[in-house]
Amino acid sequence: MKSQILQRLKALDISQIQHEYDKHPHYGLVNIQNFLPDEITARCTNELENLPLDVAKHFTRKGSSMYEYNDTSITPVQDELVNVLHSSQFIKWLERVTGVKKLIPDPHLTGAGYMKNFKGDSLQVHTDFNWVDEIELHRAVSIIIYLNKDWEESWGGCLNFYDVENKNILSSIKPDWGNMLIWQYRNLVYHGYPDPMTCPEDQSRKGIRLFYYQSKSKPDAENPPHRSLYWF
């Protein structure tokens, strides 16, 4: 899997991706079509579809509904994908795309990992959490890779991004097969799909989310940074 994804990174036109990301109004955002190779997308989809709801965390804030799976001990395919997307090679590529440096992944997948929801579900418009207690770092960049084959736009579930006044839609992202959405964390990045989805009962909106962070810590003046010290 890792070699397939790293080859995909090399094949992408990073200059064009940077341009698309930078030109998005108010904050960086880009949707990369067919990012994940079909075979990997299919493996993730199969694993997620077969996970029972009773092992998920059911997110229900403010009328939203989403089932979340971040326990990689029961999702070996997700675990393999996360390891690639947390790798130094991928993070360096992500830093080039976003211009956000010194990104740090969250090994605990706080609020992240696989997700799925169903007919009648929605995600109310919101701004993201900006801090994660588990690693005491600030949110910087988010990605979603979608796992939906033949998703119809009329079913809803397109992730809308709004202006900083939460009035006008700037982008509406259809959750298509293998696409990767990247956006920069800002305080007023309003997004969601507030209308209940109308997909068939046997369909679900699926994806995997990963969040990257930054440290704002400074060197300790009483114990400044240094190389290894050999005392004896």
One Martini backbone bead per residue (centre of mass of N, CA, C, O) as a GRO file, in nm:
protein
  232
    1MET     BB    1   0.057   0.062  -0.022
    2LYS     BB    2   0.282   0.272   0.011
    3SER     BB    3   0.398   0.264  -0.278
    4GLN     BB    4   0.137   0.351  -0.421
    5ILE     BB    5   0.106   0.632  -0.284
    6LEU     BB    6   0.387   0.748  -0.348
    7GLN     BB    7   0.350   0.729  -0.653
    8ARG     BB    8   0.109   0.919  -0.662
    9LEU     BB    9   0.254   1.171  -0.562
   10LYS     BB   10   0.457   1.187  -0.802
   11ALA     BB   11   0.222   1.213  -1.029
   12LEU     BB   12   0.148   1.471  -0.921
   13ASP     BB   13   0.065   1.816  -0.960
   14ILE     BB   14   0.172   2.026  -0.724
   15SER     BB   15   0.138   2.307  -0.849
   16GLN     BB   16  -0.166   2.281  -0.906
   17ILE     BB   17  -0.252   2.218  -0.616
   18GLN     BB   18  -0.144   2.477  -0.490
   19HIS     BB   19  -0.315   2.668  -0.658
   20GLU     BB   20  -0.592   2.566  -0.568
   21TYR     BB   21  -0.550   2.612  -0.268
   22ASP     BB   22  -0.472   2.925  -0.273
   23LYS     BB   23  -0.745   3.031  -0.432
   24HIS     BB   24  -0.908   2.992  -0.198
   25PRO     BB   25  -1.121   3.151  -0.015
   26HIS     BB   26  -0.980   3.251   0.311
   27TYR     BB   27  -0.884   2.937   0.256
   28GLY     BB   28  -0.734   2.647   0.228
   29LEU     BB   29  -0.837   2.437  -0.064
   30VAL     BB   30  -0.856   2.086  -0.181
   31ASN     BB   31  -0.964   1.856  -0.449
   32ILE     BB   32  -0.853   1.527  -0.511
   33GLN     BB   33  -0.875   1.328  -0.768
   34ASN     BB   34  -0.811   1.005  -0.738
   35PHE     BB   35  -0.597   0.947  -0.511
   36LEU     BB   36  -0.691   0.668  -0.444
   37PRO     BB   37  -0.650   0.371  -0.522
   38ASP     BB   38  -0.885   0.145  -0.599
   39GLU     BB   39  -0.786  -0.098  -0.427
   40ILE     BB   40  -0.775   0.062  -0.159
   41THR     BB   41  -1.058   0.173  -0.153
   42ALA     BB   42  -1.196  -0.108  -0.151
   43ARG     BB   43  -1.074  -0.213   0.114
   44CYS     BB   44  -1.186   0.009   0.296
   45THR     BB   45  -1.484  -0.022   0.225
   46ASN     BB   46  -1.518  -0.316   0.314
   47GLU     BB   47  -1.439  -0.276   0.607
   48LEU     BB   48  -1.648  -0.055   0.683
   49GLU     BB   49  -1.913  -0.205   0.597
   50ASN     BB   50  -1.841  -0.451   0.821
   51LEU     BB   51  -1.891  -0.263   1.052
   52PRO     BB   52  -2.035  -0.236   1.337
   53LEU     BB   53  -2.217  -0.002   1.518
   54ASP     BB   54  -2.141  -0.106   1.821
   55VAL     BB   55  -1.817  -0.005   1.772
   56ALA     BB   56  -1.903   0.281   1.758
   57LYS     BB   57  -1.909   0.623   1.752
   58HIS     BB   58  -2.187   0.834   1.820
   59PHE     BB   59  -2.240   1.126   1.657
   60THR     BB   60  -2.487   1.398   1.797
   61ARG     BB   61  -2.442   1.690   1.762
   62LYS     BB   62  -2.691   1.908   1.691
   63GLY     BB   63  -2.826   1.660   1.505
   64SER     BB   64  -2.614   1.491   1.430
   65SER     BB   65  -2.481   1.197   1.226
   66MET     BB   66  -2.207   0.971   1.322
   67TYR     BB   67  -1.986   0.706   1.252
   68GLU     BB   68  -1.696   0.610   1.449
   69TYR     BB   69  -1.352   0.475   1.367
   70ASN     BB   70  -1.036   0.454   1.578
   71ASP     BB   71  -0.981   0.137   1.600
   72THR     BB   72  -0.705  -0.026   1.463
   73SER     BB   73  -0.734  -0.320   1.591
   74ILE     BB   74  -1.012  -0.367   1.389
   75THR     BB   75  -0.847  -0.206   1.132
   76PRO     BB   76  -0.602  -0.298   0.926
   77VAL     BB   77  -0.639  -0.111   0.681
   78GLN     BB   78  -0.648   0.153   0.826
   79ASP     BB   79  -0.373   0.122   0.962
   80GLU     BB   80  -0.210   0.122   0.699
   81LEU     BB   81  -0.303   0.399   0.595
   82VAL     BB   82  -0.222   0.573   0.836
   83ASN     BB   83   0.082   0.513   0.823
   84VAL     BB   84   0.118   0.661   0.555
   85LEU     BB   85  -0.025   0.944   0.642
   86HIS     BB   86   0.209   0.955   0.886
   87SER     BB   87   0.441   0.989   0.716
   88SER     BB   88   0.705   1.167   0.614
   89GLN     BB   89   0.641   1.179   0.312
   90PHE     BB   90   0.351   1.284   0.334
   91ILE     BB   91   0.397   1.534   0.514
   92LYS     BB   92   0.585   1.683   0.322
   93TRP     BB   93   0.376   1.708   0.098
   94LEU     BB   94   0.160   1.859   0.267
   95GLU     BB   95   0.339   2.105   0.326
   96ARG     BB   96   0.367   2.193   0.031
   97VAL     BB   97   0.070   2.240  -0.031
   98THR     BB   98   0.000   2.436   0.235
   99GLY     BB   99   0.256   2.577   0.395
  100VAL     BB  100   0.258   2.394   0.648
  101LYS     BB  101   0.467   2.349   0.912
  102LYS     BB  102   0.541   2.106   1.130
  103LEU     BB  103   0.378   1.849   1.118
  104ILE     BB  104   0.150   1.652   1.331
  105PRO     BB  105   0.037   1.361   1.416
  106ASP     BB  106  -0.236   1.153   1.543
  107PRO     BB  107  -0.223   0.842   1.695
  108HIS     BB  108  -0.532   0.851   1.825
  109LEU     BB  109  -0.759   0.970   1.644
  110THR     BB  110  -0.900   1.230   1.726
  111GLY     BB  111  -1.199   1.249   1.562
  112ALA     BB  112  -1.113   1.017   1.372
  113GLY     BB  113  -1.130   0.824   1.096
  114TYR     BB  114  -1.370   0.646   1.034
  115MET     BB  115  -1.684   0.699   0.844
  116LYS     BB  116  -2.055   0.687   0.883
  117ASN     BB  117  -2.372   0.735   0.706
  118PHE     BB  118  -2.729   0.793   0.658
  119LYS     BB  119  -3.033   0.809   0.602
  120GLY     BB  120  -3.116   1.129   0.752
  121ASP     BB  121  -2.845   1.239   0.782
  122SER     BB  122  -2.617   1.484   0.937
  123LEU     BB  123  -2.408   1.795   0.927
  124GLN     BB  124  -2.369   2.049   1.104
  125VAL     BB  125  -2.279   2.355   1.114
  126HIS     BB  126  -1.922   2.422   1.169
  127THR     BB  127  -1.641   2.429   1.379
  128ASP     BB  128  -1.344   2.321   1.467
  129PHE     BB  129  -1.136   2.192   1.661
  130ASN     BB  130  -0.812   2.339   1.802
  131TRP     BB  131  -0.761   2.100   2.019
  132VAL     BB  132  -0.555   1.834   2.171
  133ASP     BB  133  -0.507   1.672   2.466
  134GLU     BB  134  -0.338   1.411   2.409
  135ILE     BB  135  -0.094   1.619   2.265
  136GLU     BB  136  -0.098   1.928   2.295
  137LEU     BB  137  -0.228   2.057   2.017
  138HIS     BB  138  -0.267   2.234   1.716
  139ARG     BB  139  -0.467   2.284   1.468
  140ALA     BB  140  -0.401   2.280   1.092
  141VAL     BB  141  -0.489   2.005   0.927
  142SER     BB  142  -0.721   1.853   0.693
  143ILE     BB  143  -0.851   1.522   0.598
  144ILE     BB  144  -1.039   1.357   0.328
  145ILE     BB  145  -1.141   1.026   0.233
  146TYR     BB  146  -1.341   0.886  -0.005
  147LEU     BB  147  -1.587   0.577  -0.021
  148ASN     BB  148  -1.786   0.648  -0.281
  149LYS     BB  149  -1.981   0.474  -0.506
  150ASP     BB  150  -2.196   0.635  -0.701
  151TRP     BB  151  -2.261   0.912  -0.599
  152GLU     BB  152  -2.541   1.120  -0.558
  153GLU     BB  153  -2.608   1.452  -0.538
  154SER     BB  154  -2.921   1.424  -0.465
  155TRP     BB  155  -2.857   1.294  -0.171
  156GLY     BB  156  -2.633   1.455  -0.069
  157GLY     BB  157  -2.343   1.509   0.141
  158CYS     BB  158  -2.220   1.769   0.071
  159LEU     BB  159  -1.945   1.959   0.155
  160ASN     BB  160  -1.982   2.266   0.298
  161PHE     BB  161  -1.827   2.586   0.239
  162TYR     BB  162  -1.791   2.890   0.411
  163ASP     BB  163  -1.785   3.185   0.502
  164VAL     BB  164  -1.696   3.387   0.781
  165GLU     BB  165  -2.031   3.446   0.803
  166ASN     BB  166  -2.217   3.207   0.717
  167LYS     BB  167  -2.363   3.263   0.407
  168ASN     BB  168  -2.165   3.151   0.181
  169ILE     BB  169  -2.084   2.930  -0.063
  170LEU     BB  170  -1.763   2.823  -0.177
  171SER     BB  171  -1.792   2.501  -0.135
  172SER     BB  172  -1.883   2.172  -0.288
  173ILE     BB  173  -1.826   1.835  -0.174
  174LYS     BB  174  -1.817   1.547  -0.329
  175PRO     BB  175  -1.812   1.203  -0.210
  176ASP     BB  176  -1.584   1.063  -0.385
  177TRP     BB  177  -1.400   0.818  -0.508
  178GLY     BB  178  -1.077   0.868  -0.371
  179ASN     BB  179  -1.098   1.142  -0.265
  180MET     BB  180  -0.905   1.438  -0.155
  181LEU     BB  181  -0.942   1.651   0.120
  182ILE     BB  182  -0.800   1.981   0.180
  183TRP     BB  183  -0.756   2.183   0.487
  184GLN     BB  184  -0.731   2.469   0.670
  185TYR     BB  185  -0.708   2.583   0.978
  186ARG     BB  186  -0.971   2.789   1.107
  187ASN     BB  187  -1.194   2.952   1.305
  188LEU     BB  188  -1.399   3.024   1.025
  189VAL     BB  189  -1.463   2.718   0.914
  190TYR     BB  190  -1.745   2.661   0.772
  191HIS     BB  191  -1.919   2.335   0.794
  192GLY     BB  192  -2.145   2.111   0.605
  193TYR     BB  193  -2.466   1.899   0.600
  194PRO     BB  194  -2.781   1.990   0.707
  195ASP     BB  195  -2.925   1.801   0.517
  196PRO     BB  196  -3.086   1.531   0.485
  197MET     BB  197  -3.031   1.240   0.356
  198THR     BB  198  -3.148   1.043   0.039
  199CYS     BB  199  -3.041   0.779   0.038
  200PRO     BB  200  -3.040   0.471   0.027
  201GLU     BB  201  -3.059   0.225   0.265
  202ASP     BB  202  -2.794   0.067   0.125
  203GLN     BB  203  -2.649   0.335   0.187
  204SER     BB  204  -2.332   0.516   0.251
  205ARG     BB  205  -2.138   0.760   0.399
  206LYS     BB  206  -1.783   0.753   0.329
  207GLY     BB  207  -1.469   0.769   0.532
  208ILE     BB  208  -1.152   0.941   0.606
  209ARG     BB  209  -0.999   1.104   0.887
  210LEU     BB  210  -0.735   1.358   0.920
  211PHE     BB  211  -0.519   1.517   1.163
  212TYR     BB  212  -0.312   1.809   1.194
  213TYR     BB  213  -0.033   1.952   1.379
  214GLN     BB  214   0.095   2.205   1.613
  215SER     BB  215   0.360   2.359   1.773
  216LYS     BB  216   0.406   2.643   2.029
  217SER     BB  217   0.663   2.585   2.149
  218LYS     BB  218   0.947   2.673   2.350
  219PRO     BB  219   1.240   2.706   2.452
  220ASP     BB  220   1.427   2.654   2.732
  221ALA     BB  221   1.620   2.884   2.890
  222GLU     BB  222   1.737   2.677   3.118
  223ASN     BB  223   1.726   2.442   2.867
  224PRO     BB  224   1.866   2.445   2.599
  225PRO     BB  225   1.929   2.334   2.311
  226HIS     BB  226   2.100   2.015   2.241
  227ARG     BB  227   2.312   1.791   2.214
  228SER     BB  228   2.461   1.535   2.295
  229LEU     BB  229   2.606   1.448   2.616
  230TYR     BB  230   2.941   1.359   2.714
  231TRP     BB  231   3.049   1.294   3.045
  232PHE     BB  232   3.254   1.012   3.027
   0.00000   0.00000   0.00000
